Amino acid sequence: AGKVRSQTPKIEAKPKKGIIPRLRNRYNFEKRVLRAAQETA
């Protein structure tokens, strides 16, 4: 058991680029909603 994994070459994790989708959704939400709120105020 576990013999294949030990033979597999180690692949380095790719560095993440860009913001995570959840954060991006929140940013878009704030931009859309708060900007609309400011215009009406």
mmCIF file of C-alpha atoms in Angstrom:
data_model
loop_
_atom_site.group_PDB
_atom_site.id
_atom_site.type_symbol
_atom_site.label_atom_id
_atom_site.label_comp_id
_atom_site.label_asym_id
_atom_site.label_seq_id
_atom_site.Cartn_x
_atom_site.Cartn_y
_atom_site.Cartn_z
ATOM 1 C CA ALA A 1 0.000 0.000 0.000
ATOM 2 C CA GLY A 2 1.215 3.503 -0.831
ATOM 3 C CA LYS A 3 4.004 2.329 -3.136
ATOM 4 C CA VAL A 4 2.825 4.380 -6.128
ATOM 5 C CA ARG A 5 2.756 7.672 -4.280
ATOM 6 C CA SER A 6 6.350 7.294 -3.127
ATOM 7 C CA GLN A 7 7.423 6.733 -6.752
ATOM 8 C CA THR A 8 5.588 9.785 -8.073
ATOM 9 C CA PRO A 9 7.820 12.832 -8.600
ATOM 10 C CA LYS A 10 6.973 15.744 -6.338
ATOM 11 C CA ILE A 11 5.114 18.482 -8.194
ATOM 12 C CA GLU A 12 5.497 21.939 -6.671
ATOM 13 C CA ALA A 13 2.274 23.810 -6.051
ATOM 14 C CA LYS A 14 1.723 26.623 -8.489
ATOM 15 C CA PRO A 15 1.643 30.065 -6.864
ATOM 16 C CA LYS A 16 -1.897 31.388 -6.815
ATOM 17 C CA LYS A 17 -2.539 34.539 -8.771
ATOM 18 C CA GLY A 18 -5.571 36.779 -8.619
ATOM 19 C CA ILE A 19 -8.085 37.034 -5.801
ATOM 20 C CA ILE A 20 -10.217 34.106 -4.726
ATOM 21 C CA PRO A 21 -13.689 34.032 -6.345
ATOM 22 C CA ARG A 22 -15.536 34.525 -3.059
ATOM 23 C CA LEU A 23 -13.601 37.704 -2.349
ATOM 24 C CA ARG A 24 -14.062 38.876 -5.922
ATOM 25 C CA ASN A 25 -17.816 38.360 -5.659
ATOM 26 C CA ARG A 26 -17.908 40.432 -2.506
ATOM 27 C CA TYR A 27 -15.866 43.168 -4.165
ATOM 28 C CA ASN A 28 -18.248 43.231 -7.126
ATOM 29 C CA PHE A 29 -21.213 43.285 -4.756
ATOM 30 C CA GLU A 30 -19.852 46.246 -2.825
ATOM 31 C CA LYS A 31 -19.007 48.100 -6.008
ATOM 32 C CA ARG A 32 -22.490 47.523 -7.430
ATOM 33 C CA VAL A 33 -24.623 48.033 -4.320
ATOM 34 C CA LEU A 34 -22.705 50.734 -2.473
ATOM 35 C CA ARG A 35 -22.191 52.815 -5.591
ATOM 36 C CA ALA A 36 -25.915 52.630 -6.325
ATOM 37 C CA ALA A 37 -26.655 53.618 -2.730
ATOM 38 C CA GLN A 38 -24.332 56.607 -2.966
ATOM 39 C CA GLU A 39 -25.967 57.847 -6.153
ATOM 40 C CA THR A 40 -29.448 57.814 -4.635
ATOM 41 C CA ALA A 41 -28.308 59.476 -1.397
#
